[in-house]
Amino acid sequence: WRPYPLLSESEKWRADAMIAAAIAELSGLRIMLLDRFDVLDAQGREDFIYWLDGLASEGVIDSAIVAGTMKAPPSGLPETILPIWLEGAAGEEMKQAA
């Protein structure tokens, strides 16, 4: 156990995401809003996506809006996740990569 101020930026983000999931479930709102997804490394992003997919599968959340800056559109995502790529102030629904 370490005090929150001593955590790395990605550790703080993951702790905040868990708090957001608890609030989503306990409040009955079942929605999560998270920004700065890009503070996670590649493995952390993958772990988070599958954790989020699990929350949706278990009925803990109905929706999540997760924002972050990425170099390329994500691919290979679970069917429960619909990525929206914003570029030049226009959003575009993306097709899943096969």
PDB file of N, CA, C and O in Angstrom, residues 48-84:
ATOM      1  N   PHE A  48      -6.891  -2.777 -19.453  1.00  0.00           N
ATOM      2  CA  PHE A  48      -8.043  -1.939 -19.151  1.00  0.00           C
ATOM      3  C   PHE A  48      -9.222  -2.267 -20.054  1.00  0.00           C
ATOM      4  O   PHE A  48     -10.359  -2.355 -19.598  1.00  0.00           O
ATOM      5  N   ILE A  49      -8.977  -2.449 -21.343  1.00  0.00           N
ATOM      6  CA  ILE A  49     -10.054  -2.746 -22.290  1.00  0.00           C
ATOM      7  C   ILE A  49     -10.764  -4.039 -21.904  1.00  0.00           C
ATOM      8  O   ILE A  49     -11.995  -4.115 -21.910  1.00  0.00           O
ATOM      9  N   TYR A  50      -9.999  -5.060 -21.538  1.00  0.00           N
ATOM     10  CA  TYR A  50     -10.623  -6.333 -21.168  1.00  0.00           C
ATOM     11  C   TYR A  50     -11.298  -6.252 -19.801  1.00  0.00           C
ATOM     12  O   TYR A  50     -12.313  -6.896 -19.569  1.00  0.00           O
ATOM     13  N   TRP A  51     -10.795  -5.413 -18.903  1.00  0.00           N
ATOM     14  CA  TRP A  51     -11.465  -5.179 -17.617  1.00  0.00           C
ATOM     15  C   TRP A  51     -12.796  -4.483 -17.863  1.00  0.00           C
ATOM     16  O   TRP A  51     -13.827  -4.855 -17.308  1.00  0.00           O
ATOM     17  N   LEU A  52     -12.787  -3.478 -18.731  1.00  0.00           N
ATOM     18  CA  LEU A  52     -13.996  -2.743 -19.083  1.00  0.00           C
ATOM     19  C   LEU A  52     -15.022  -3.681 -19.738  1.00  0.00           C
ATOM     20  O   LEU A  52     -16.211  -3.641 -19.419  1.00  0.00           O
ATOM     21  N   ASP A  53     -14.553  -4.541 -20.620  1.00  0.00           N
ATOM     22  CA  ASP A  53     -15.417  -5.528 -21.266  1.00  0.00           C
ATOM     23  C   ASP A  53     -16.044  -6.450 -20.222  1.00  0.00           C
ATOM     24  O   ASP A  53     -17.237  -6.764 -20.291  1.00  0.00           O
ATOM     25  N   GLY A  54     -15.264  -6.841 -19.227  1.00  0.00           N
ATOM     26  CA  GLY A  54     -15.775  -7.681 -18.146  1.00  0.00           C
ATOM     27  C   GLY A  54     -16.836  -6.968 -17.327  1.00  0.00           C
ATOM     28  O   GLY A  54     -17.853  -7.575 -16.961  1.00  0.00           O
ATOM     29  N   LEU A  55     -16.619  -5.688 -17.036  1.00  0.00           N
ATOM     30  CA  LEU A  55     -17.616  -4.909 -16.292  1.00  0.00           C
ATOM     31  C   LEU A  55     -18.939  -4.858 -17.053  1.00  0.00           C
ATOM     32  O   LEU A  55     -20.013  -4.982 -16.465  1.00  0.00           O
ATOM     33  N   ALA A  56     -18.857  -4.681 -18.360  1.00  0.00           N
ATOM     34  CA  ALA A  56     -20.067  -4.634 -19.181  1.00  0.00           C
ATOM     35  C   ALA A  56     -20.739  -6.006 -19.220  1.00  0.00           C
ATOM     36  O   ALA A  56     -21.958  -6.110 -19.080  1.00  0.00           O
ATOM     37  N   SER A  57     -19.956  -7.056 -19.370  1.00  0.00           N
ATOM     38  CA  SER A  57     -20.505  -8.418 -19.418  1.00  0.00           C
ATOM     39  C   SER A  57     -21.187  -8.802 -18.116  1.00  0.00           C
ATOM     40  O   SER A  57     -22.184  -9.521 -18.126  1.00  0.00           O
ATOM     41  N   GLU A  58     -20.651  -8.323 -16.996  1.00  0.00           N
ATOM     42  CA  GLU A  58     -21.210  -8.633 -15.679  1.00  0.00           C
ATOM     43  C   GLU A  58     -22.372  -7.714 -15.318  1.00  0.00           C
ATOM     44  O   GLU A  58     -22.978  -7.868 -14.257  1.00  0.00           O
ATOM     45  N   GLY A  59     -22.673  -6.728 -16.162  1.00  0.00           N
ATOM     46  CA  GLY A  59     -23.776  -5.814 -15.905  1.00  0.00           C
ATOM     47  C   GLY A  59     -23.461  -4.714 -14.914  1.00  0.00           C
ATOM     48  O   GLY A  59     -24.365  -4.044 -14.431  1.00  0.00           O
ATOM     49  N   VAL A  60     -22.187  -4.520 -14.607  1.00  0.00           N
ATOM     50  CA  VAL A  60     -21.793  -3.452 -13.690  1.00  0.00           C
ATOM     51  C   VAL A  60     -21.997  -2.091 -14.351  1.00  0.00           C
ATOM     52  O   VAL A  60     -22.429  -1.141 -13.717  1.00  0.00           O
ATOM     53  N   ILE A  61     -21.679  -2.012 -15.649  1.00  0.00           N
ATOM     54  CA  ILE A  61     -21.869  -0.772 -16.406  1.00  0.00           C
ATOM     55  C   ILE A  61     -22.624  -1.071 -17.693  1.00  0.00           C
ATOM     56  O   ILE A  61     -22.575  -2.188 -18.210  1.00  0.00           O
ATOM     57  N   ASP A  62     -23.335  -0.067 -18.168  1.00  0.00           N
ATOM     58  CA  ASP A  62     -24.001  -0.157 -19.472  1.00  0.00           C
ATOM     59  C   ASP A  62     -23.186   0.571 -20.529  1.00  0.00           C
ATOM     60  O   ASP A  62     -23.184   0.173 -21.684  1.00  0.00           O
ATOM     61  N   SER A  63     -22.532   1.658 -20.121  1.00  0.00           N
ATOM     62  CA  SER A  63     -21.799   2.496 -21.065  1.00  0.00           C
ATOM     63  C   SER A  63     -20.538   3.047 -20.414  1.00  0.00           C
ATOM     64  O   SER A  63     -20.498   3.258 -19.206  1.00  0.00           O
ATOM     65  N   ALA A  64     -19.552   3.284 -21.264  1.00  0.00           N
ATOM     66  CA  ALA A  64     -18.326   3.948 -20.812  1.00  0.00           C
ATOM     67  C   ALA A  64     -17.846   4.839 -21.946  1.00  0.00           C
ATOM     68  O   ALA A  64     -17.851   4.431 -23.107  1.00  0.00           O
ATOM     69  N   ILE A  65     -17.469   6.029 -21.589  1.00  0.00           N
ATOM     70  CA  ILE A  65     -16.842   6.939 -22.543  1.00  0.00           C
ATOM     71  C   ILE A  65     -15.412   7.109 -22.061  1.00  0.00           C
ATOM     72  O   ILE A  65     -15.167   7.578 -20.952  1.00  0.00           O
ATOM     73  N   VAL A  66     -14.480   6.681 -22.905  1.00  0.00           N
ATOM     74  CA  VAL A  66     -13.063   6.699 -22.548  1.00  0.00           C
ATOM     75  C   VAL A  66     -12.338   7.487 -23.632  1.00  0.00           C
ATOM     76  O   VAL A  66     -12.428   7.147 -24.806  1.00  0.00           O
ATOM     77  N   ALA A  67     -11.641   8.532 -23.243  1.00  0.00           N
ATOM     78  CA  ALA A  67     -10.950   9.386 -24.202  1.00  0.00           C
ATOM     79  C   ALA A  67      -9.443   9.329 -23.989  1.00  0.00           C
ATOM     80  O   ALA A  67      -8.968   9.153 -22.876  1.00  0.00           O
ATOM     81  N   GLY A  68      -8.733   9.476 -25.085  1.00  0.00           N
ATOM     82  CA  GLY A  68      -7.285   9.504 -25.016  1.00  0.00           C
ATOM     83  C   GLY A  68      -6.707   9.818 -26.379  1.00  0.00           C
ATOM     84  O   GLY A  68      -7.379   9.657 -27.399  1.00  0.00           O
ATOM     85  N   THR A  69      -5.486  10.256 -26.399  1.00  0.00           N
ATOM     86  CA  THR A  69      -4.792  10.552 -27.648  1.00  0.00           C
ATOM     87  C   THR A  69      -3.993   9.329 -28.058  1.00  0.00           C
ATOM     88  O   THR A  69      -3.212   8.801 -27.269  1.00  0.00           O
ATOM     89  N   MET A  70      -4.216   8.891 -29.278  1.00  0.00           N
ATOM     90  CA  MET A  70      -3.506   7.716 -29.781  1.00  0.00           C
ATOM     91  C   MET A  70      -2.953   8.030 -31.168  1.00  0.00           C
ATOM     92  O   MET A  70      -3.489   8.882 -31.877  1.00  0.00           O
ATOM     93  N   LYS A  71      -1.900   7.320 -31.566  1.00  0.00           N
ATOM     94  CA  LYS A  71      -1.277   7.547 -32.862  1.00  0.00           C
ATOM     95  C   LYS A  71      -2.084   6.945 -34.003  1.00  0.00           C
ATOM     96  O   LYS A  71      -2.036   7.432 -35.127  1.00  0.00           O
ATOM     97  N   ALA A  72      -2.793   5.862 -33.708  1.00  0.00           N
ATOM     98  CA  ALA A  72      -3.561   5.166 -34.742  1.00  0.00           C
ATOM     99  C   ALA A  72      -4.855   4.642 -34.140  1.00  0.00           C
ATOM    100  O   ALA A  72      -4.933   4.415 -32.928  1.00  0.00           O
ATOM    101  N   PRO A  73      -5.859   4.450 -34.990  1.00  0.00           N
ATOM    102  CA  PRO A  73      -7.113   3.886 -34.490  1.00  0.00           C
ATOM    103  C   PRO A  73      -6.883   2.500 -33.885  1.00  0.00           C
ATOM    104  O   PRO A  73      -6.067   1.726 -34.386  1.00  0.00           O
ATOM    105  N   PRO A  74      -7.596   2.175 -32.806  1.00  0.00           N
ATOM    106  CA  PRO A  74      -7.435   0.859 -32.194  1.00  0.00           C
ATOM    107  C   PRO A  74      -8.040  -0.235 -33.067  1.00  0.00           C
ATOM    108  O   PRO A  74      -8.971   0.005 -33.828  1.00  0.00           O
ATOM    109  N   SER A  75      -7.495  -1.420 -32.944  1.00  0.00           N
ATOM    110  CA  SER A  75      -8.023  -2.567 -33.690  1.00  0.00           C
ATOM    111  C   SER A  75      -8.037  -3.779 -32.772  1.00  0.00           C
ATOM    112  O   SER A  75      -7.419  -3.782 -31.718  1.00  0.00           O
ATOM    113  N   GLY A  76      -8.750  -4.817 -33.177  1.00  0.00           N
ATOM    114  CA  GLY A  76      -8.795  -6.051 -32.418  1.00  0.00           C
ATOM    115  C   GLY A  76      -9.520  -5.926 -31.089  1.00  0.00           C
ATOM    116  O   GLY A  76      -9.207  -6.644 -30.141  1.00  0.00           O
ATOM    117  N   LEU A  77     -10.486  -5.027 -31.014  1.00  0.00           N
ATOM    118  CA  LEU A  77     -11.215  -4.800 -29.764  1.00  0.00           C
ATOM    119  C   LEU A  77     -12.351  -5.810 -29.609  1.00  0.00           C
ATOM    120  O   LEU A  77     -12.870  -6.321 -30.605  1.00  0.00           O
ATOM    121  N   PRO A  78     -12.775  -6.076 -28.368  1.00  0.00           N
ATOM    122  CA  PRO A  78     -13.940  -6.941 -28.165  1.00  0.00           C
ATOM    123  C   PRO A  78     -15.172  -6.336 -28.846  1.00  0.00           C
ATOM    124  O   PRO A  78     -15.247  -5.125 -29.045  1.00  0.00           O
ATOM    125  N   GLU A  79     -16.135  -7.175 -29.176  1.00  0.00           N
ATOM    126  CA  GLU A  79     -17.341  -6.714 -29.866  1.00  0.00           C
ATOM    127  C   GLU A  79     -18.148  -5.715 -29.052  1.00  0.00           C
ATOM    128  O   GLU A  79     -18.921  -4.943 -29.604  1.00  0.00           O
ATOM    129  N   THR A  80     -17.972  -5.719 -27.741  1.00  0.00           N
ATOM    130  CA  THR A  80     -18.736  -4.808 -26.877  1.00  0.00           C
ATOM    131  C   THR A  80     -18.195  -3.382 -26.917  1.00  0.00           C
ATOM    132  O   THR A  80     -18.817  -2.483 -26.371  1.00  0.00           O
ATOM    133  N   ILE A  81     -17.061  -3.176 -27.553  1.00  0.00           N
ATOM    134  CA  ILE A  81     -16.438  -1.855 -27.565  1.00  0.00           C
ATOM    135  C   ILE A  81     -16.521  -1.250 -28.962  1.00  0.00           C
ATOM    136  O   ILE A  81     -16.080  -1.845 -29.942  1.00  0.00           O
ATOM    137  N   LEU A  82     -17.102  -0.067 -29.042  1.00  0.00           N
ATOM    138  CA  LEU A  82     -17.251   0.663 -30.295  1.00  0.00           C
ATOM    139  C   LEU A  82     -16.324   1.876 -30.252  1.00  0.00           C
ATOM    140  O   LEU A  82     -16.606   2.852 -29.557  1.00  0.00           O
ATOM    141  N   PRO A  83     -15.209   1.813 -30.976  1.00  0.00           N
ATOM    142  CA  PRO A  83     -14.308   2.970 -30.977  1.00  0.00           C
ATOM    143  C   PRO A  83     -14.805   4.062 -31.921  1.00  0.00           C
ATOM    144  O   PRO A  83     -15.350   3.785 -32.984  1.00  0.00           O
ATOM    145  N   ILE A  84     -14.632   5.301 -31.513  1.00  0.00           N
ATOM    146  CA  ILE A  84     -14.918   6.465 -32.356  1.00  0.00           C
ATOM    147  C   ILE A  84     -13.604   7.232 -32.486  1.00  0.00           C
ATOM    148  O   ILE A  84     -13.015   7.640 -31.495  1.00  0.00           O
TER     149      ILE A  84
END
